Short mmCIF file of C-alpha atoms and ligand atoms in Angstrom, two decimals:
data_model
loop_
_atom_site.label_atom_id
_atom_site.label_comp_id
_atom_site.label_asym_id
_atom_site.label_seq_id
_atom_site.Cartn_x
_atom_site.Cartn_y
_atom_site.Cartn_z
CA UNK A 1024 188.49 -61.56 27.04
CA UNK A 1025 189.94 -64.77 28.73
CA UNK A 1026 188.65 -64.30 32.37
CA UNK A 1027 192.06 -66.54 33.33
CA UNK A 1028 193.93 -64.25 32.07
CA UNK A 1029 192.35 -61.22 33.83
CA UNK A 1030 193.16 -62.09 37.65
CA UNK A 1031 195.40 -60.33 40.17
CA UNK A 1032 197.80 -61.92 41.75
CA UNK A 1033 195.70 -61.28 45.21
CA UNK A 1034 192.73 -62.80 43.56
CA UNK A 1035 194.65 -65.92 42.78
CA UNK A 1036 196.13 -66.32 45.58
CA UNK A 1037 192.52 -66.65 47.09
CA UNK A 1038 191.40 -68.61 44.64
CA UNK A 1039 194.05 -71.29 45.32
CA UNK A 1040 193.65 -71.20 48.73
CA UNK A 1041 189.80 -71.88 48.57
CA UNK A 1042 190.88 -74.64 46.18
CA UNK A 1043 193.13 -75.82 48.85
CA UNK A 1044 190.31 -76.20 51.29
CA UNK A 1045 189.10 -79.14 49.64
CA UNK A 1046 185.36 -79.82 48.68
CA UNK A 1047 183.96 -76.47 46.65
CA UNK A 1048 179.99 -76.50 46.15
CA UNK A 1049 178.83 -77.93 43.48
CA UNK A 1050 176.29 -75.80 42.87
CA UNK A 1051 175.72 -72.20 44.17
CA UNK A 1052 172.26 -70.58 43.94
CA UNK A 1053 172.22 -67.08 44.72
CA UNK A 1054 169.08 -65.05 46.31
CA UNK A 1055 169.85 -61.74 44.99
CA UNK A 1056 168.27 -59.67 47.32
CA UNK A 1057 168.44 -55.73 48.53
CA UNK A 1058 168.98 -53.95 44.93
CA UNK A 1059 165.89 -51.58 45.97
CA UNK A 1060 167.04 -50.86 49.62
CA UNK A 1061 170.23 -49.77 48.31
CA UNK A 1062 169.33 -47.57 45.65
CA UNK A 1063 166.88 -46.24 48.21
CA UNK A 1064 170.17 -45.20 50.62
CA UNK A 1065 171.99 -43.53 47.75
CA UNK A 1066 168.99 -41.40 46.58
CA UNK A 1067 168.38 -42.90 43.43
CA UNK A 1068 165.72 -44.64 41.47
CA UNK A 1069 164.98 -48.41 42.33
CA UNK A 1070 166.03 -49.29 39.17
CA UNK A 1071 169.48 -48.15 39.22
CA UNK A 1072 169.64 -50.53 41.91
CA UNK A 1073 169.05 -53.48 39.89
CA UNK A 1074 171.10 -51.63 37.65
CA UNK A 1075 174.30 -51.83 40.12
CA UNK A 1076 173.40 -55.04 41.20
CA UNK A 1077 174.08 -56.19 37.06
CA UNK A 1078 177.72 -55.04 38.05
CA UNK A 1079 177.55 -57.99 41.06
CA UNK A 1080 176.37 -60.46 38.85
CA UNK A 1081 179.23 -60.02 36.08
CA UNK A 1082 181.75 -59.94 39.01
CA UNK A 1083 180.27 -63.25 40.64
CA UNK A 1084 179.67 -65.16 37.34
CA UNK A 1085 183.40 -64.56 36.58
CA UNK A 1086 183.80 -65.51 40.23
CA UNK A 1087 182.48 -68.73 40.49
CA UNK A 1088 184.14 -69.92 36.77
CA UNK A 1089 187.48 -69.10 38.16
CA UNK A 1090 187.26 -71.02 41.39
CA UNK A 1091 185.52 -74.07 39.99
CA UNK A 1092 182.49 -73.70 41.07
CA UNK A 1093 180.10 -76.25 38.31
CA UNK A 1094 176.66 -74.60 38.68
CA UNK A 1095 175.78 -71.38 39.31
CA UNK A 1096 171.94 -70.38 39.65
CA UNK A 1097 170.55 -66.75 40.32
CA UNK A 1098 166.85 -65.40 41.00
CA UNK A 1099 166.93 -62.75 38.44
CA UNK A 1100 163.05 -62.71 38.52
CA UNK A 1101 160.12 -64.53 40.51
CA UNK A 1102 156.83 -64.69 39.62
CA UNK A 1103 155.97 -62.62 42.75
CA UNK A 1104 157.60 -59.88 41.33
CA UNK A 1105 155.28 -59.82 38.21
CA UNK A 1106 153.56 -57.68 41.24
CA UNK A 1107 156.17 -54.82 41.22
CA UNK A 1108 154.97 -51.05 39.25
CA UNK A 1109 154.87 -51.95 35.81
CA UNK A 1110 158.30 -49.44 35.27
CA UNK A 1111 159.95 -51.46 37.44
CA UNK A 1112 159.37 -54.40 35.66
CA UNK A 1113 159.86 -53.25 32.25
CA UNK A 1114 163.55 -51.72 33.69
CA UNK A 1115 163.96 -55.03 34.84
CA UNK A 1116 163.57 -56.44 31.68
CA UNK A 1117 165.22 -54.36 29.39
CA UNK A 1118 168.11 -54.88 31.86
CA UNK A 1119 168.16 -58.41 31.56
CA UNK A 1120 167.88 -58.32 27.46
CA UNK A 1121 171.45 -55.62 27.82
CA UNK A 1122 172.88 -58.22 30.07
CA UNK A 1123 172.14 -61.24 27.08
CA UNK A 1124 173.07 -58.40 24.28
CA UNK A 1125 176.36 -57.19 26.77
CA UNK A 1126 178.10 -60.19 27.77
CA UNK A 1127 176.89 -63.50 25.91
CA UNK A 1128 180.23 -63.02 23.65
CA UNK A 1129 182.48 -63.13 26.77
CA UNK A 1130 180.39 -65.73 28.91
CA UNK A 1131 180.89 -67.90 25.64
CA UNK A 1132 184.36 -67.32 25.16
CA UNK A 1133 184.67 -68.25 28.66
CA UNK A 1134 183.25 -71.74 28.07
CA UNK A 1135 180.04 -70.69 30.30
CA UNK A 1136 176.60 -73.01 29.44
CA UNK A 1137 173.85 -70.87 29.80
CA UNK A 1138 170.23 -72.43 31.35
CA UNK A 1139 167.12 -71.27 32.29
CA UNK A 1140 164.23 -72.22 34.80
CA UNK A 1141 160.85 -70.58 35.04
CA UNK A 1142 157.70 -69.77 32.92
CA UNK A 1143 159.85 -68.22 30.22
CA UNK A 1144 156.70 -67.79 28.12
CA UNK A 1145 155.68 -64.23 30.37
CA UNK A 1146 158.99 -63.15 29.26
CA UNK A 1147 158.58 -60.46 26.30
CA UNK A 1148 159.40 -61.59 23.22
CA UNK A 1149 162.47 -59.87 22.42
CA UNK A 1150 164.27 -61.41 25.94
CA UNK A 1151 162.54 -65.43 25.11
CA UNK A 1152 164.55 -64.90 21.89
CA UNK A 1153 167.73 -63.91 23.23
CA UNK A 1154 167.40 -66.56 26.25
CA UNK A 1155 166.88 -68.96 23.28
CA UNK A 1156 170.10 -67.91 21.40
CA UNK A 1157 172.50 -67.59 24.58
CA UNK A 1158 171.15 -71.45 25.64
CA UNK A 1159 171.66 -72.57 21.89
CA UNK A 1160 174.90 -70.76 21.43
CA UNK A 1161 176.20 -71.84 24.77
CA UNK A 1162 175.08 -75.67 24.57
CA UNK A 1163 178.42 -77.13 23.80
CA UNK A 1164 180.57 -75.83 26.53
CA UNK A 1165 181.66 -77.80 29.75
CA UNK A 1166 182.55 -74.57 32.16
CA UNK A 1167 180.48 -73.00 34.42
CA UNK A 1168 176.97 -73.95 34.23
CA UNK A 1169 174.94 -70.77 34.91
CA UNK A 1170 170.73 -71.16 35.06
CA UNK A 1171 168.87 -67.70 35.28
CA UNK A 1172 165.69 -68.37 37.21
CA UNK A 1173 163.43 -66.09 35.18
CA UNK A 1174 159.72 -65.64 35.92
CA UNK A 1175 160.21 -68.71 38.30
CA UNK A 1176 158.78 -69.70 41.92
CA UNK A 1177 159.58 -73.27 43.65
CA UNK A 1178 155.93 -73.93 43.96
CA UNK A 1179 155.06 -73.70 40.67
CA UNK A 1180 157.37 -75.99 39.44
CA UNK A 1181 156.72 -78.42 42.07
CA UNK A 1182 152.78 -78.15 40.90
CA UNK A 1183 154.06 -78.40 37.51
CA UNK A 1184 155.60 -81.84 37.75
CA UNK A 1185 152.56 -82.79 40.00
CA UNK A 1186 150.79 -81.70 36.98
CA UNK A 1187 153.43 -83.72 34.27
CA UNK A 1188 153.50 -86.81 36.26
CA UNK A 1189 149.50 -86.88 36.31
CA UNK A 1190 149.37 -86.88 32.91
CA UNK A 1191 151.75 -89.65 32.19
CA UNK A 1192 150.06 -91.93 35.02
CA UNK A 1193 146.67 -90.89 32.96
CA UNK A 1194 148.81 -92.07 29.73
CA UNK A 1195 149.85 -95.51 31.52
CA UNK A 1196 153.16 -93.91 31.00
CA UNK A 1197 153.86 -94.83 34.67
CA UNK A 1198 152.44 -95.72 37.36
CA UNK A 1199 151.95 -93.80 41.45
CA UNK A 1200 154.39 -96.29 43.02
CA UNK A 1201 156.98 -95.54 39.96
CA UNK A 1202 157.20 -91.77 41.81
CA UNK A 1203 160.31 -91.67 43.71
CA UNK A 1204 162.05 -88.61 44.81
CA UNK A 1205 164.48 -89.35 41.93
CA UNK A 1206 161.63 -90.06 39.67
CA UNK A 1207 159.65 -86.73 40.86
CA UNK A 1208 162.77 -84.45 40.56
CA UNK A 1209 162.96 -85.55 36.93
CA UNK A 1210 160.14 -83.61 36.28
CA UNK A 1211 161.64 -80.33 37.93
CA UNK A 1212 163.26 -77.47 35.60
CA UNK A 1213 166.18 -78.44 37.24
CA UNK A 1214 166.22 -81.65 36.50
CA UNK A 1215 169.46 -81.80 34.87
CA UNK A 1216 171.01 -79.74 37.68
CA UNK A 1217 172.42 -80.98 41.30
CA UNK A 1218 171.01 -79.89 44.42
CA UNK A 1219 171.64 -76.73 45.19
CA UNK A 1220 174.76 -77.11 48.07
CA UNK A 1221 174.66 -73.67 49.02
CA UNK A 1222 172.49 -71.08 49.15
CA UNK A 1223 173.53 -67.26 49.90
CA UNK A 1224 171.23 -64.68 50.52
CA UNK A 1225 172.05 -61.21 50.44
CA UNK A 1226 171.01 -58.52 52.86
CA UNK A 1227 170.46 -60.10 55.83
CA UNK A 1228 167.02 -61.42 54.85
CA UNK A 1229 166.54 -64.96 56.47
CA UNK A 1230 163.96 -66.10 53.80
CA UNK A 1231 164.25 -68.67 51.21
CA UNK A 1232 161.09 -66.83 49.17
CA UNK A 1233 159.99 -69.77 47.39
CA UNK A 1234 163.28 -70.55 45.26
CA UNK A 1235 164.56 -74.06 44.55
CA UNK A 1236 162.20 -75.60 47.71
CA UNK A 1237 163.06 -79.18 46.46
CA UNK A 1238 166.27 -78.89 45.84
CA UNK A 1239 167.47 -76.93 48.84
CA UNK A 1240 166.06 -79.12 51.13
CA UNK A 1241 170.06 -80.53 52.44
CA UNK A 1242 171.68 -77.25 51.12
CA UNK A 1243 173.92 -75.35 53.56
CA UNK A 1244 172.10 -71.57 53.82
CA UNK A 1245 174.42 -68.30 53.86
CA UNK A 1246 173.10 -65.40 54.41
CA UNK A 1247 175.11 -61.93 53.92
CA UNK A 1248 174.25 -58.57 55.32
CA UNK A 1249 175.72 -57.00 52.31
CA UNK A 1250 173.40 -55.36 50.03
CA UNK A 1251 173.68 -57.20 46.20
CA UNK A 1252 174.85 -54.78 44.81
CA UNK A 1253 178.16 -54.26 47.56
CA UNK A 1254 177.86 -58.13 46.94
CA UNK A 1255 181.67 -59.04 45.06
CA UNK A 1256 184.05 -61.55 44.87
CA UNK A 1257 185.41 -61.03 48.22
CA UNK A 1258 182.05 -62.04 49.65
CA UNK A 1259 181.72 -64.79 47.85
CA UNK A 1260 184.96 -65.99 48.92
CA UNK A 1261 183.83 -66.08 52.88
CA UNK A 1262 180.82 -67.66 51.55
CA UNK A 1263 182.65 -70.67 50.20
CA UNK A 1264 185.18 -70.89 52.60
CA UNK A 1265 181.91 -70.67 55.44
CA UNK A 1266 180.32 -73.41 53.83
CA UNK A 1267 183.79 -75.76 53.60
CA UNK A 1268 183.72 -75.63 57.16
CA UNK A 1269 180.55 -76.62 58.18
CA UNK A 1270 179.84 -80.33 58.31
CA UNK A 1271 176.92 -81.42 56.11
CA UNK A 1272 175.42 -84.62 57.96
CA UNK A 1273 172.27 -85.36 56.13
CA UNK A 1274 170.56 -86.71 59.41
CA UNK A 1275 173.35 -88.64 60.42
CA UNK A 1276 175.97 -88.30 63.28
CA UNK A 1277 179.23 -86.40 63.24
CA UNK A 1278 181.21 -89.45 63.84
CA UNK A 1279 179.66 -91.37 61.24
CA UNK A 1280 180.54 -88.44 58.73
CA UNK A 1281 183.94 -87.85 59.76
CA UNK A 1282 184.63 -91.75 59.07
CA UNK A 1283 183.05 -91.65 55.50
CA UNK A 1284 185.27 -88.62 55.12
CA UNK A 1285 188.46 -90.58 56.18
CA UNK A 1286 187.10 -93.50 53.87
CA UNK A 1287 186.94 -90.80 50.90
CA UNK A 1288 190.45 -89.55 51.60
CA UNK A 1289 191.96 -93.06 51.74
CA UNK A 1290 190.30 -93.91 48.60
CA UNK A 1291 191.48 -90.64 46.49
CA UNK A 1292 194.76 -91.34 47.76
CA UNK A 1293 194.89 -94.47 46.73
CA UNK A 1294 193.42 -94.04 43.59
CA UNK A 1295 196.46 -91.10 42.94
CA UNK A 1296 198.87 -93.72 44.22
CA UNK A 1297 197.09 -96.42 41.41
CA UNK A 1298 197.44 -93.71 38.41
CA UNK A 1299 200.84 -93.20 39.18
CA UNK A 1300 201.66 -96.39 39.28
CA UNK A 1301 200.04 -97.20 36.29
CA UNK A 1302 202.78 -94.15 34.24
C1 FPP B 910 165.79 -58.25 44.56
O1 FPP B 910 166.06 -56.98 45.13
C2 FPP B 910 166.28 -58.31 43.17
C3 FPP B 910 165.52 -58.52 42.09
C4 FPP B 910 164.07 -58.72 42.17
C5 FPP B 910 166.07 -58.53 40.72
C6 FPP B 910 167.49 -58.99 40.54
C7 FPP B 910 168.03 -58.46 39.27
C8 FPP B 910 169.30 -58.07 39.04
C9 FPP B 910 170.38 -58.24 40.00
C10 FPP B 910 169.69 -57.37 37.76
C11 FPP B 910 169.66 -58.14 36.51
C12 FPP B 910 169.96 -59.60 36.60
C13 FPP B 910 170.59 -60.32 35.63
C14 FPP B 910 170.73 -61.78 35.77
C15 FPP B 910 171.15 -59.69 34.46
P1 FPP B 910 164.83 -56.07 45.60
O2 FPP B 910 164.45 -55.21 44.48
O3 FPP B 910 163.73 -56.95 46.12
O4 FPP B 910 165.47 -55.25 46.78
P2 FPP B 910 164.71 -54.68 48.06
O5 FPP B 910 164.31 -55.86 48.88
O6 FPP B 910 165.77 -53.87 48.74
O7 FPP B 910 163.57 -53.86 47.58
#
């Protein structure tokens, strides 16, 4: 099913307007946060939480490939949460392995790449293989980029590339003054992601729980009071448009950034003026 094809005519209109706004995150990492406390409201199980909050994720995946957004990362699983009651975990799981079995067709007709960061050997078996198809299956296509952080913490991948770049100064593979914070990122997961531009957060927690630490660290932070799973398309929406009108300075001065915007609108212009020209 062509997700294009699939859009109301409200849903567009949105959709254009956000486009309309100008500059879109690049890259969207969601905290996924609240499943329990909402199952816990409606009288039901924990897991029919996570269960609901499946429903959110389909609804922002299709979301964010719609409006453009390039890279879209969710915390499906930390390694904290290897903590949980062993049922939980295990629903968890066999949720994420119906989500891979349920919707890789569509996510690949729909041009999506799919990624993962984390210590994907915990995984069971069965998922590791289906995480290995989707990524395989998926490794062609230029749409949405979406990375499931699976079994993954920010600290432990930081120690990780602490760990990688050791052994290649220990190989005479490079030396300490070779580590730069481009050089050092290169050892991340993410490496062949973007910094994460925004980060939402849902149900009004104000943590960042140890996701993406190094690449958050000039990321715009949103945080929603909404539950995940009340978390749709809607909210996502307010989240973008909230984070195209803040100004990102990166230590710098207001004026400073409002003149390198002018700078970057004179130059697209020009550049559109140059292509036309050039027909
Ligand atoms: C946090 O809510 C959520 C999780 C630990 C798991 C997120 C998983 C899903 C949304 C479902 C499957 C995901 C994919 C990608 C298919 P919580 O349980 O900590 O909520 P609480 O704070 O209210 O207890």
């Amino acid at each position: 099913m062509n997700w294009n094809k699939q859009r109301s005519t409200q849903d567009i209109a949105k959709q254009e307007e956000i486009a309309l706004m100008g500059k879109l995150p690049k890259h969207v990492a969601v905290i996924m946060d609240g499943n329990g406390r909402w199952a816990i409201e409606q009288g039901l199980p924990r897991i029919a939480g996570h269960k609901a909050g499946m429903d959110s994720v389909k609804d922002i995946v299709k979301a964010c490939s719609q409006t453009g957004v390039k890279y879209l990362t969710l915390y499906a699983f930390s390694i904290e949460n290897w903590k949980r009651p062993t049922a939980e975990v295990t629903g968890l799981m066999n949720l994420l392995e119906q989500y891979l079995r349920s919707e890789i067709d569509e996510l690949h007709e729909n041009n999506v790449k799919i990624h993962t960061i984390g210590k994907l050997s915990s995984l069971p078996k069965v998922v590791q293989k289906l995480l290995k198809e989707s990524i395989e299956r998926t490794s062609e296509n230029s749409g949405l980029n979406l990375t499931l952080a699976l079994s993954y913490s920010g600290r432990w991948d930081i120690v990780r590339a602490v760990q990688m770049i050791g052994l290649d100064i220990r190989r005479g593979k490079i030396s300490p003054e070779d580590v730069t914070e481009t050089v050092f990122a290169s050892y991340l997961q993410t490496s062949n992601l973007p910094d994460a531009d925004l980060m939402i957060r849902t149900s009004g927690e104000m943590r960042i729980s140890n996701f993406l630490l190094w690449e958050v660290a000039y990321g715009e932070i949103y945080i929603s009071n909404k539950y995940w799973p009340e978390f749709r398309r809607d909210d996502l929406y307010i989240a973008l448009q909230n984070f195209m009108n803040r100004e990102r300075r990166y230590g710098k001065i207001s004026s400073q950034i409002v003149a390198e915007n002018q700078e970057e609108k004179q130059a697209t212009y020009l550049q559109k003026m140059m292509n036309v020209l050039k027909k």
